[in-house]
Every structure is written in C-alpha cells, then in structure tokens.
CSV table of C-alpha atoms in Angstrom, one decimal:
chain,number,residue,atom,x,y,z
A,150,MET,CA,-20.7,-4.0,8.8
A,151,PHE,CA,-21.6,-3.6,12.5
A,152,GLY,CA,-25.4,-3.9,11.7
A,153,GLU,CA,-28.0,-1.6,13.1
A,154,TYR,CA,-26.8,0.7,15.9
A,155,LYS,CA,-28.8,2.3,18.7
A,156,GLY,CA,-27.2,5.7,18.3
A,157,LEU,CA,-24.0,7.6,17.4
A,158,VAL,CA,-22.1,10.8,18.2
A,159,ARG,CA,-19.5,12.2,15.8
A,160,THR,CA,-17.4,15.2,15.0
A,161,ILE,CA,-15.2,16.1,12.0
A,162,GLU,CA,-12.0,18.0,12.7
A,163,TYR,CA,-10.1,19.8,9.9
A,164,GLN,CA,-6.7,19.9,11.6
A,165,LYS,CA,-6.4,23.6,10.5
A,166,ARG,CA,-5.3,22.4,7.1
A,167,GLY,CA,-8.5,21.4,5.5
A,168,LEU,CA,-7.9,17.6,6.1
A,169,PRO,CA,-11.1,16.0,7.5
A,170,HIS,CA,-10.6,13.8,10.5
A,171,LEU,CA,-13.6,12.0,11.9
A,172,HIS,CA,-14.2,10.8,15.5
A,173,LEU,CA,-17.2,8.5,15.6
A,174,LEU,CA,-18.8,6.6,18.6
A,175,LEU,CA,-21.3,3.9,17.8
A,176,PHE,CA,-23.7,2.6,20.5
A,177,LEU,CA,-24.3,-1.1,19.7
A,178,GLY,CA,-26.9,-3.4,21.3
A,179,HIS,CA,-26.5,-7.0,22.6
A,180,GLN,CA,-27.5,-8.3,19.2
A,181,HIS,CA,-24.0,-7.4,18.0
A,182,GLY,CA,-22.4,-9.8,20.3
A,183,ASP,CA,-20.6,-9.7,23.7
A,184,PHE,CA,-17.8,-7.2,23.5
A,185,THR,CA,-16.5,-8.4,26.9
A,186,ASN,CA,-15.7,-11.7,25.1
A,187,ALA,CA,-12.1,-11.8,23.7
A,188,GLU,CA,-13.0,-14.0,20.8
A,189,HIS,CA,-15.7,-11.7,19.6
A,190,ILE,CA,-13.3,-8.7,19.8
A,191,ASP,CA,-10.7,-10.6,17.8
A,192,GLU,CA,-13.3,-11.1,15.0
A,193,LEU,CA,-13.6,-7.4,14.5
A,194,ILE,CA,-10.4,-5.7,15.7
A,195,LEU,CA,-6.7,-6.7,15.1
A,196,ALA,CA,-3.5,-5.1,16.4
A,197,GLU,CA,-1.0,-7.1,14.4
A,198,ILE,CA,0.8,-6.7,11.1
A,199,PRO,CA,-0.8,-8.9,8.4
A,200,ASP,CA,1.1,-11.7,6.8
A,201,ASN,CA,2.6,-10.3,3.6
A,202,SER,CA,2.6,-13.6,1.8
A,203,THR,CA,-1.2,-14.3,2.3
A,204,HIS,CA,-2.6,-10.7,2.5
A,205,PRO,CA,-0.1,-8.4,0.6
A,206,ASP,CA,-2.7,-5.6,0.0
A,207,LEU,CA,-3.7,-5.4,3.6
A,208,PHE,CA,0.0,-5.6,4.6
A,209,ASN,CA,0.7,-2.5,2.5
A,210,VAL,CA,-2.3,-0.6,4.0
A,211,ILE,CA,-1.4,-1.4,7.6
A,212,THR,CA,2.3,-0.8,7.3
A,213,ARG,CA,1.6,2.6,5.6
A,214,ASN,CA,-1.3,3.9,7.7
A,215,MET,CA,-1.6,2.0,11.0
A,216,MET,CA,1.8,2.1,12.6
A,217,HIS,CA,2.5,4.5,15.5
A,218,GLY,CA,5.8,6.2,15.8
A,219,PRO,CA,8.6,5.4,16.1
A,220,CYS,CA,8.9,7.3,19.4
A,221,GLY,CA,10.3,6.8,22.8
A,222,LEU,CA,14.1,6.5,23.3
A,223,ILE,CA,14.5,5.8,19.6
A,224,ASN,CA,12.9,9.2,18.7
A,225,PRO,CA,12.4,11.5,21.7
A,226,LEU,CA,11.4,14.4,19.5
A,227,ALA,CA,8.2,12.6,18.2
A,228,PRO,CA,5.0,14.7,18.5
A,229,CYS,CA,3.4,12.1,20.8
A,230,MET,CA,6.2,12.5,23.4
A,231,THR,CA,5.2,14.3,26.6
A,232,GLU,CA,6.7,14.8,30.1
A,233,ASN,CA,5.3,12.7,32.9
A,234,SER,CA,5.1,13.5,36.6
A,235,SER,CA,8.7,12.3,37.0
A,236,GLY,CA,10.0,14.6,34.4
A,237,GLN,CA,10.7,11.8,31.9
A,238,ARG,CA,9.6,12.1,28.3
A,239,VAL,CA,7.2,9.2,27.4
A,240,CYS,CA,4.8,8.4,24.6
A,241,SER,CA,1.3,9.8,25.4
A,242,LYS,CA,-0.3,6.9,23.6
A,243,LYS,CA,1.8,4.3,25.6
A,244,PHE,CA,3.6,2.9,22.6
A,245,PRO,CA,5.2,0.5,22.1
A,246,LYS,CA,2.6,-1.8,23.5
A,247,PRO,CA,3.7,-5.1,25.2
A,248,PHE,CA,3.3,-8.3,23.3
A,249,GLN,CA,0.0,-9.9,24.2
A,250,PRO,CA,-0.7,-13.6,23.6
A,251,LEU,CA,-4.5,-13.2,24.1
A,252,THR,CA,-6.9,-10.3,24.0
A,253,ILE,CA,-8.0,-9.3,27.4
A,254,ALA,CA,-11.3,-7.3,27.8
A,255,ASN,CA,-10.6,-4.6,30.3
A,256,ASN,CA,-13.6,-3.3,32.3
A,257,ASN,CA,-11.8,-0.1,33.3
A,258,GLY,CA,-10.9,1.1,29.8
A,259,TYR,CA,-9.9,-0.3,26.4
A,260,PRO,CA,-9.1,-4.0,25.8
A,261,LEU,CA,-5.6,-5.2,25.7
A,262,TYR,CA,-5.5,-6.4,22.1
A,263,ARG,CA,-3.7,-9.6,21.0
A,264,ARG,CA,-0.2,-8.9,19.7
A,265,HIS,CA,1.6,-12.2,18.9
A,266,ILE,CA,5.4,-12.6,18.6
A,267,ASN,CA,4.8,-14.1,15.1
A,268,GLY,CA,7.7,-12.7,13.1
A,269,ASN,CA,5.5,-10.4,11.0
A,270,ARG,CA,7.6,-7.2,10.8
A,271,PHE,CA,9.3,-4.8,8.5
A,272,PHE,CA,12.1,-2.2,8.5
A,273,ILE,CA,12.1,1.5,7.9
A,274,ASN,CA,14.9,4.1,7.9
A,275,HIS,CA,15.8,5.2,11.4
A,276,PRO,CA,14.1,8.6,12.1
A,277,LEU,CA,17.3,10.2,13.4
A,278,ASP,CA,20.0,8.3,11.5
A,279,ARG,CA,19.2,7.4,7.9
A,280,THR,CA,22.2,5.1,7.8
A,281,GLN,CA,20.5,2.7,10.2
A,282,GLN,CA,17.1,0.9,10.1
A,283,PHE,CA,14.3,0.6,12.6
A,284,LEU,CA,12.3,-2.5,13.1
A,285,PHE,CA,8.5,-2.3,13.3
A,286,ASP,CA,6.7,-5.2,14.8
A,287,ASN,CA,3.3,-5.9,16.4
A,288,THR,CA,4.0,-3.7,19.4
A,289,TRP,CA,3.6,-0.6,17.2
A,290,VAL,CA,0.3,-1.4,15.4
A,291,VAL,CA,-2.7,0.9,16.0
A,292,PRO,CA,-5.9,-1.3,16.4
A,293,TYR,CA,-7.9,-1.6,13.2
A,294,ASN,CA,-10.7,-3.5,11.4
A,295,PRO,CA,-9.3,-5.5,8.4
A,296,TYR,CA,-12.4,-4.9,6.3
A,297,LEU,CA,-12.5,-1.2,6.8
A,298,SER,CA,-8.8,-0.8,6.3
A,299,GLY,CA,-8.8,-2.9,3.2
A,300,LYS,CA,-11.8,-1.1,1.7
A,301,TYR,CA,-10.8,2.5,2.3
A,302,LYS,CA,-7.0,2.1,2.4
A,303,ALA,CA,-6.7,4.8,5.0
A,304,HIS,CA,-5.9,5.3,8.7
A,305,ILE,CA,-9.0,4.0,10.5
A,306,ASN,CA,-8.5,3.3,14.2
A,307,VAL,CA,-11.3,1.0,15.5
A,308,GLU,CA,-11.5,0.1,19.2
A,309,VAL,CA,-14.0,-1.3,21.7
A,310,CYS,CA,-15.1,1.3,24.2
A,311,GLY,CA,-16.9,-0.7,26.9
A,312,SER,CA,-16.4,1.3,30.2
A,313,VAL,CA,-18.3,4.3,31.5
A,314,ARG,CA,-15.1,6.1,32.0
A,315,ALA,CA,-14.0,5.6,28.3
A,316,VAL,CA,-17.5,6.6,27.0
A,317,LYS,CA,-17.5,9.8,29.1
A,318,TYR,CA,-14.0,10.7,27.8
A,319,ILE,CA,-15.0,10.1,24.1
A,320,ASN,CA,-18.2,12.1,24.4
A,321,LYS,CA,-16.3,14.9,26.1
A,322,TYR,CA,-13.5,14.8,23.5
A,323,ILE,CA,-15.7,15.0,20.4
A,324,TYR,CA,-17.5,18.1,21.8
A,325,LYS,CA,-14.4,19.9,22.8
A,326,GLY,CA,-14.8,22.5,20.1
A,327,SER,CA,-12.2,24.6,18.4
A,328,ASP,CA,-8.8,25.3,19.9
A,329,GLN,CA,-8.3,28.5,21.8
A,330,THR,CA,-5.6,31.0,21.0
A,331,THR,CA,-3.8,33.5,23.3
A,332,VAL,CA,-3.2,36.8,21.5
A,333,GLU,CA,-0.8,39.5,22.7
A,334,ILE,CA,-2.2,43.0,22.1
A,335,GLY,CA,0.2,45.9,21.7
A,336,THR,CA,-0.3,49.5,22.6
A,337,GLU,CA,-1.3,50.5,19.1
A,338,ASN,CA,-5.1,50.9,19.0
A,339,ASP,CA,-5.7,49.9,15.4
A,340,GLU,CA,-8.8,47.7,15.8
A,341,ILE,CA,-8.8,46.5,12.2
A,342,LYS,CA,-5.2,45.4,12.3
A,343,LYS,CA,-5.7,43.7,15.7
A,344,TYR,CA,-8.7,41.8,14.3
A,345,VAL,CA,-6.9,40.7,11.1
A,346,ASN,CA,-3.7,39.6,13.0
A,347,GLY,CA,-5.5,37.8,15.9
A,348,ARG,CA,-8.5,36.1,14.2
A,349,TYR,CA,-8.7,32.4,13.7
A,350,ILE,CA,-11.5,31.2,11.3
A,351,SER,CA,-12.5,27.7,12.2
A,352,PRO,CA,-14.2,25.4,9.7
A,353,VAL,CA,-17.5,25.9,11.4
A,354,GLU,CA,-17.2,29.7,11.2
A,355,ALA,CA,-15.9,29.5,7.6
C-alpha cells in the first residue's frame, strides 16, 4: 500500500514465548508524498477511535488492539511505568497523549498526531477496582493505519519517522540482539549443571 520503497531494515522478536513481533523500517522516496505535510500524514495514519456507527469492524479492532494502558495515576503498576529523574513514576510511552486538533509534523522526532475531542470513546473495567469503569478516549490510541488494522485485525503500530535522530534510534533498536542475563555461580564446580541452569536459548540459536 506504500508503493515501491527504496530499502528496509527489520527484525523479528519472539518475546521469549514464541510470539513473533516485527519491527520494520521502510525508506520511502519523494514519490510517496511529503511526510512533512500534515494532510498527507492524516491520509495514512490515525490516532483516534473510529466511529462505531459507521465503521463497527474497525472500531472493534482498534479498541481491542490499539489502546495503550491504562497507566499513570489510574494504574501505577502498569508495565510501562518507569521512574523519572525526579523519582516520579510516569509512563515511558508518554500516555495519555494530549488532545490535538491538527497533526503537527515534528522535525525533531515523531509527528504529533491529530486527536480530536469528538466523543468517540468506550468504557472498560477499572484495572484496580472491578466495581468501577475506566474511560478510554483518543488520548490513549496508539497510531495505526486503518487499512492494515482492518485487514490483519492485529496490533500494527504505524508511524512517520522523519528525523535523523529517530532513524538512528530505530536502526539501533532493531539490531540490539538478544537480552543479556546475569547468572550467579555457586562454589559447586558441576559444569553440566551450571550450563543447564544458566543457559538461555534465543530463537536465533534454536
């Protein structure tokens, strides 16, 4: 759907559970349009909950697969929560995002995607108190492409990566390799037991 591309880099992670997770970076030429133009970005990428009355199938896919959290004060134990320099626990992905009337192409990173206050929302059970409900609105949507989400009905995060800093980060990230493990070795010199207890077989090695 993006047409011919000039190149790509990709890596598949298996999350240590056999579940494939792809990181893909496509290099597109000028024939694909101006990705510094907000209108062109809006043609390919959305960060809003679809209208359930006009697009019920896409609404179900996005609300099931493309919502972040909840996290923050509502759920401080969420996996995305990390401690900042001030000692406060904040979302590492910076959710919830602020409402945004228009998409703004950011030269220093990812665009600020349009997130209207349009009333498209839904409720889920509160993560810490099942007797209450939590409201999901456009501030919690992970950016997506409607065609890809509708076709594959899965979590597919699509974003414009237009700055040198962002490209360097993604290239570095996809080549990070397997996680490293610290192993404590006892005084017992059983080499076979130490190997069996301490080994980690990555998908590449397997």
